[in-house]
Short mmCIF file of C-alpha atoms in Angstrom, two decimals:
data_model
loop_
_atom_site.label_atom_id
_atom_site.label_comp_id
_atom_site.label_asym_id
_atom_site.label_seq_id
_atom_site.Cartn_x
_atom_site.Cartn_y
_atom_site.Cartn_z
CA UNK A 1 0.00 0.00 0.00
CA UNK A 2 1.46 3.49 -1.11
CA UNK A 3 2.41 6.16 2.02
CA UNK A 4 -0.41 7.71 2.49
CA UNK A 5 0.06 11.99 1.15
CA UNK A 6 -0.30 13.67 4.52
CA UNK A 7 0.24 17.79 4.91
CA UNK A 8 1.58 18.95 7.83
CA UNK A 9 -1.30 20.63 10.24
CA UNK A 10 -2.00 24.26 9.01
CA UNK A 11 0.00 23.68 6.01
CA UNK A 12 -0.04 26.36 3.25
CA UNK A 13 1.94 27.98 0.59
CA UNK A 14 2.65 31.54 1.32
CA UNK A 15 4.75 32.49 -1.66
CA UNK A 16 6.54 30.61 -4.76
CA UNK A 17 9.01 28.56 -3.03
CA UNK A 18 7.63 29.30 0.85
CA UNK A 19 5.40 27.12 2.63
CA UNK A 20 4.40 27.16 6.68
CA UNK A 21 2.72 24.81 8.93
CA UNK A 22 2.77 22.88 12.16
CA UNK A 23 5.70 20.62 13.28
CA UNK A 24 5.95 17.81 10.57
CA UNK A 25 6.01 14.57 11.73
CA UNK A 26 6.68 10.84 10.21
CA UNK A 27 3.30 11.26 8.74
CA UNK A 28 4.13 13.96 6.54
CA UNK A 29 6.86 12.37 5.04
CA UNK A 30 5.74 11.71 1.60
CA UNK A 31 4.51 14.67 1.14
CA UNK A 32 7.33 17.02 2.21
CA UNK A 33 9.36 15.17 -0.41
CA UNK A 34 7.24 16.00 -3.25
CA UNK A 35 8.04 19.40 -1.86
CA UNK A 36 11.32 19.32 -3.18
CA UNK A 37 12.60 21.35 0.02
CA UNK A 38 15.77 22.81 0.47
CA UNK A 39 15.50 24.36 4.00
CA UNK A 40 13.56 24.02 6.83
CA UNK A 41 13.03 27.05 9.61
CA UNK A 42 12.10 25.22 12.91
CA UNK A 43 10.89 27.90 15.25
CA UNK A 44 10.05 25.56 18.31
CA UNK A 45 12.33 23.56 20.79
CA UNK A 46 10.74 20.69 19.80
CA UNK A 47 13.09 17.64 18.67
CA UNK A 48 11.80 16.28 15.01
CA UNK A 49 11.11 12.14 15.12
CA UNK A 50 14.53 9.95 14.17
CA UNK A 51 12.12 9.68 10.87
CA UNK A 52 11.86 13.04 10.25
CA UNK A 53 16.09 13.71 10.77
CA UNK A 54 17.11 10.77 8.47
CA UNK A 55 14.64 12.04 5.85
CA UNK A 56 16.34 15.46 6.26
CA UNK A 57 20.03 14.23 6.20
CA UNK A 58 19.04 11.79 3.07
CA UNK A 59 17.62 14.66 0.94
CA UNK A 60 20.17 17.51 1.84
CA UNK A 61 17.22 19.60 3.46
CA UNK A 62 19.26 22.31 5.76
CA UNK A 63 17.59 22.96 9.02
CA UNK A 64 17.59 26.42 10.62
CA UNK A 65 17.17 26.56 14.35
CA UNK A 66 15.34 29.89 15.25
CA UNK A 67 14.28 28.36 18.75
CA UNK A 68 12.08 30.96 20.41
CA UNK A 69 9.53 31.01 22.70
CA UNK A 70 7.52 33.71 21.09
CA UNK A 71 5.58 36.71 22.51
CA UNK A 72 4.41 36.26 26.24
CA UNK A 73 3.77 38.84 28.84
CA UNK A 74 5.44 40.17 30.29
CA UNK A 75 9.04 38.90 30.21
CA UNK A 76 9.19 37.27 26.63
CA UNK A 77 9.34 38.58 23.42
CA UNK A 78 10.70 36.98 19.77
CA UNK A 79 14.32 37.94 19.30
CA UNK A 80 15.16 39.86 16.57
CA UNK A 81 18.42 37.61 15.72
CA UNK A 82 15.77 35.05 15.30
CA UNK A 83 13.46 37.36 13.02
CA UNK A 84 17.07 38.27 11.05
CA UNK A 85 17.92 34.81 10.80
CA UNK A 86 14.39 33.16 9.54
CA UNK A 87 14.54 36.33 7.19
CA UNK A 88 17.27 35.71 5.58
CA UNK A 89 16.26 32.36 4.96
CA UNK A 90 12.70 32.97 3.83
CA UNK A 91 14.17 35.60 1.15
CA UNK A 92 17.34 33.75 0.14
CA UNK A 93 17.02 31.99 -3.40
CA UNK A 94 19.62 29.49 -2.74
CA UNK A 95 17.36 28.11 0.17
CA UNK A 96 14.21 27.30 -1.24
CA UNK A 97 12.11 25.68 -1.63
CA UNK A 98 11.80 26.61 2.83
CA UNK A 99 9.13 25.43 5.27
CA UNK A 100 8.58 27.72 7.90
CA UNK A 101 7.34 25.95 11.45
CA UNK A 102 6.34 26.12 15.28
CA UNK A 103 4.21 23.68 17.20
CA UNK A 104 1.22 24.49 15.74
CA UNK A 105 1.76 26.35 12.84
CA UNK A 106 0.05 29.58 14.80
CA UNK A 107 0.91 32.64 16.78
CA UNK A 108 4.93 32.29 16.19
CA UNK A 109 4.57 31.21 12.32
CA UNK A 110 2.29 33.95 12.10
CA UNK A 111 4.55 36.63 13.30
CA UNK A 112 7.55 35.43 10.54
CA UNK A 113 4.94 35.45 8.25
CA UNK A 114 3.00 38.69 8.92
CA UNK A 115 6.76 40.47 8.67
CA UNK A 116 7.40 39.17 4.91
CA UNK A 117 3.95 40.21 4.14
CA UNK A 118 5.00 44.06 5.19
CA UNK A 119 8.41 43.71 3.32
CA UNK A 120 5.54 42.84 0.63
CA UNK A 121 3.84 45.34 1.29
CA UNK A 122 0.55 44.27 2.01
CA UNK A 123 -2.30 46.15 4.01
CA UNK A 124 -1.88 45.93 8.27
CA UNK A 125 -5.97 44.64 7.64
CA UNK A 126 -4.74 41.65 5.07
CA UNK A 127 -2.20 40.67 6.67
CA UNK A 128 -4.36 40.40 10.38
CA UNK A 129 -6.73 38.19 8.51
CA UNK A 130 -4.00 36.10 7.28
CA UNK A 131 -2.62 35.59 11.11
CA UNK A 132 -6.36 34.95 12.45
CA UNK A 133 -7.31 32.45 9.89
CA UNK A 134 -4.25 30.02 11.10
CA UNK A 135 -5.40 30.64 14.75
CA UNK A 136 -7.36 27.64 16.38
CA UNK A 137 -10.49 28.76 18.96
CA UNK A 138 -9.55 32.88 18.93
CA UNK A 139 -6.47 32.30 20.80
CA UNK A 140 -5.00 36.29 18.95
CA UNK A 141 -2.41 37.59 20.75
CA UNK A 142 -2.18 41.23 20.88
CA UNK A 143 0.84 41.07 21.02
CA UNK A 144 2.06 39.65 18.14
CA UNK A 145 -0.37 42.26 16.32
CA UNK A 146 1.36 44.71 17.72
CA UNK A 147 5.12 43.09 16.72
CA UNK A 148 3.47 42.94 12.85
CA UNK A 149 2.55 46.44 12.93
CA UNK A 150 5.71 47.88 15.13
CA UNK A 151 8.55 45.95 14.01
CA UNK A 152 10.91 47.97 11.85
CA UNK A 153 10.97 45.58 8.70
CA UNK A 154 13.41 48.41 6.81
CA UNK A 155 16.15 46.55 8.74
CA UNK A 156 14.98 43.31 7.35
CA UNK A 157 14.98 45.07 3.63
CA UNK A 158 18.45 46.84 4.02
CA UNK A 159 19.89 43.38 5.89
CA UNK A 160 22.33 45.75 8.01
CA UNK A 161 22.90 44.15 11.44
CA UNK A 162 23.41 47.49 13.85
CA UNK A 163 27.06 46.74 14.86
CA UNK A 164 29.61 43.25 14.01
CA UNK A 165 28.64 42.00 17.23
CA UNK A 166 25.12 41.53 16.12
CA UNK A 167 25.81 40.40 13.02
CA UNK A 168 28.04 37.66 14.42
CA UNK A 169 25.22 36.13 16.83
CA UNK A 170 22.84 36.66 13.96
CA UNK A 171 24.59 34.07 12.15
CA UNK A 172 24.62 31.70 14.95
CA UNK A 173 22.08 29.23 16.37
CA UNK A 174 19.40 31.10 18.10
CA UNK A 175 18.58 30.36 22.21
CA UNK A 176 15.69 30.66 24.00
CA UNK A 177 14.63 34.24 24.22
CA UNK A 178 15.78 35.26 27.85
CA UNK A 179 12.67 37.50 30.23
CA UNK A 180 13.01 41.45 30.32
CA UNK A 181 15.12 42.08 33.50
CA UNK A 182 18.44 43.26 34.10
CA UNK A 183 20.81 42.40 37.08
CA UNK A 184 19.86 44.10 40.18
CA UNK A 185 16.14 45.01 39.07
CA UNK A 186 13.17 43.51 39.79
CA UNK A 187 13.73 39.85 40.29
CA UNK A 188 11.31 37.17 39.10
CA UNK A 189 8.27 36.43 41.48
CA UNK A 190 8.27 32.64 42.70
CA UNK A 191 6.03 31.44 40.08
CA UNK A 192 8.40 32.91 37.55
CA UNK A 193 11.27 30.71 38.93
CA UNK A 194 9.14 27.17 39.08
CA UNK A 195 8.77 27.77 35.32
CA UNK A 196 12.37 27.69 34.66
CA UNK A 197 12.77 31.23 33.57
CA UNK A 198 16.11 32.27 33.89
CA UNK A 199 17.27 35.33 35.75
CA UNK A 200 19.10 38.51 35.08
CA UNK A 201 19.79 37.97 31.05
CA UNK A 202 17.23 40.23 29.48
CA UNK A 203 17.32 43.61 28.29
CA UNK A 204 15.42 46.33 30.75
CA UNK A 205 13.61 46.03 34.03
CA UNK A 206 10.51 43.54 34.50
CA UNK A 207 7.51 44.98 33.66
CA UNK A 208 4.14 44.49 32.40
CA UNK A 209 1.53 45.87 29.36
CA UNK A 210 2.24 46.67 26.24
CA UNK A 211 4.03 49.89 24.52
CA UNK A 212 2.26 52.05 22.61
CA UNK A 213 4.68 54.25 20.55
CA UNK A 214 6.06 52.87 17.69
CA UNK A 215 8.88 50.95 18.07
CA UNK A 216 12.02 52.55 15.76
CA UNK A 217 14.73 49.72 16.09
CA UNK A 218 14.98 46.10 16.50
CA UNK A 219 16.90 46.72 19.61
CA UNK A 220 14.18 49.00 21.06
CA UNK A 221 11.78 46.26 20.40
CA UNK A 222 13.06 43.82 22.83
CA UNK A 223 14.29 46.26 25.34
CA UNK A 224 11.21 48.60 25.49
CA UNK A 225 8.15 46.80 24.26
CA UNK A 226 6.89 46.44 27.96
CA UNK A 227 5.22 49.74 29.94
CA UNK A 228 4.58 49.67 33.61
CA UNK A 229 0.62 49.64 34.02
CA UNK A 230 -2.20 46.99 32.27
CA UNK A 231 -2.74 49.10 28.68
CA UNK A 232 -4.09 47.31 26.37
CA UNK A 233 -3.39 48.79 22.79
CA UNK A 234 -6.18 50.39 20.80
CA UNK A 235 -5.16 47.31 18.06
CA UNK A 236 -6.36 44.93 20.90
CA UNK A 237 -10.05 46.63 20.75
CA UNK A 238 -10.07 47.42 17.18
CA UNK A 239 -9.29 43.76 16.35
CA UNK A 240 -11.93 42.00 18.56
CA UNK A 241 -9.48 40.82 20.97
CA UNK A 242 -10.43 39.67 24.45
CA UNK A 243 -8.38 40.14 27.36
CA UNK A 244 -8.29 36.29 27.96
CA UNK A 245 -7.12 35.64 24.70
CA UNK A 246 -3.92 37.68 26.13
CA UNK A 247 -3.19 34.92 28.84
CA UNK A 248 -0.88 32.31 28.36
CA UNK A 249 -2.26 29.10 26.74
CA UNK A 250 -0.68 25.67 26.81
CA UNK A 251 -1.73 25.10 23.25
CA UNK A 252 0.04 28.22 21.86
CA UNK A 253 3.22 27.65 19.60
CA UNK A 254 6.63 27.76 21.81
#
């Protein structure tokens, strides 16, 4: 009996030679072949099946670690190495055909994918859509919205790291995106430490909300994307989103 011809979940093509989805699995095998990929951009932790690695190593399919835990209030935040990095892969002729993947094929896909669409140039109101539609049972998080909108893609366009140093980790494997808190500030709350967050390795004090001016560097992103108070943003409102939909969820992409 012939392998069955099995997408990965949320599976799509987003442009000529880029496709995203969910993690792929021994499933999805046959299929991802007749993809013809050359690259793969694996956004969660998660380890891919023996399967899945000797299909990889067999048909010269490079995989990019971009590890991040996406956007959570209020510590965590994509990095932008990890936003350079899955860039440069998504635009770079040599490496496609590329698959672009989290967990789920949601929030964190969504964000790499909503920031090509502006370096497309595509309408803020398109390009929303296009994030809800891969979102399971309204889980929107405001603050990837607000990443999409914020994020200053002309750094993206230009591909100018801001000094050697950054360009050097750029080019490395990406970690875990470390909480907001510097060395001597506010330290984590007990709950924060049970969940394994690490301590003083962040950029800026802890804090919670959201910022509302616009964001004008990639560095400023990560550093000041978190106000003191509970804001919401007037994107929050103006795009239906409910406050619970801001929470944490075990089913979201990390």
């Amino acid at each position: 009996m012939a392998e069955p011809m099995i997408p990965p979940i949320n599976f799509e093509l987003v442009a000529p030679g880029v496709y995203r989805s969910g993690f792929p699995t021994r499933k999805n095998l046959r299929f991802l072949r007749g993809l013809g990929l050359r690259s793969v951009i694996r956004l969660s932790s998660k380890e891919y099946s023996p399967e899945v690695v000797e299909f990889m190593a067999a048909s010269e399919v490079a995989a990019i670690d971009c590890i991040t835990e996406g956007n959570r209030e209020p510590f965590s935040c994509i990095n932008a190495r990890v936003i350079r990095r899955a860039f440069a892969t998504l635009t770079a002729t040599h490496a496609k055909p590329v698959l672009v993947h989290c967990v789920n094929g949601q929030q964190t896909t969504g964000c790499i994918i909503g920031l090509l669409r502006r370096t497309e140039g595509w309408a803020l109101s398109a390009i929303f859509d296009e994030y809800r539609r891969h979102v399971t049972g309204g889980k929107v998080h405001a603050l990837d919205l607000q990443m999409i909108e914020l994020w200053p893609v002309d750094e993206l366009l230009s591909g100018d790291a801001e000094d050697e140093e950054e360009a050097a980790e750029a080019a490395a494997p990406a970690q875990l995106d470390a909480p907001l808190y510097d060395e001597g500030s506010q330290q984590p709350s007990s709950e924060q430490e049970d969940s394994g967050s690490p301590g003083a390795h962040g950029h800026g004090k802890a804090k919670v909300g959201i910022v509302l001016p616009p964001v004008r560097s990639a560095a400023s992103w990560e550093s000041g994307m978190l106000l003191e108070g509970d804001n919401r943003p007037d994107l929050a409102s103006a795009m239906g989103v409910e406050d619970e939909n801001l929470e944490g969820d075990l089913l979201d992409d990390a």
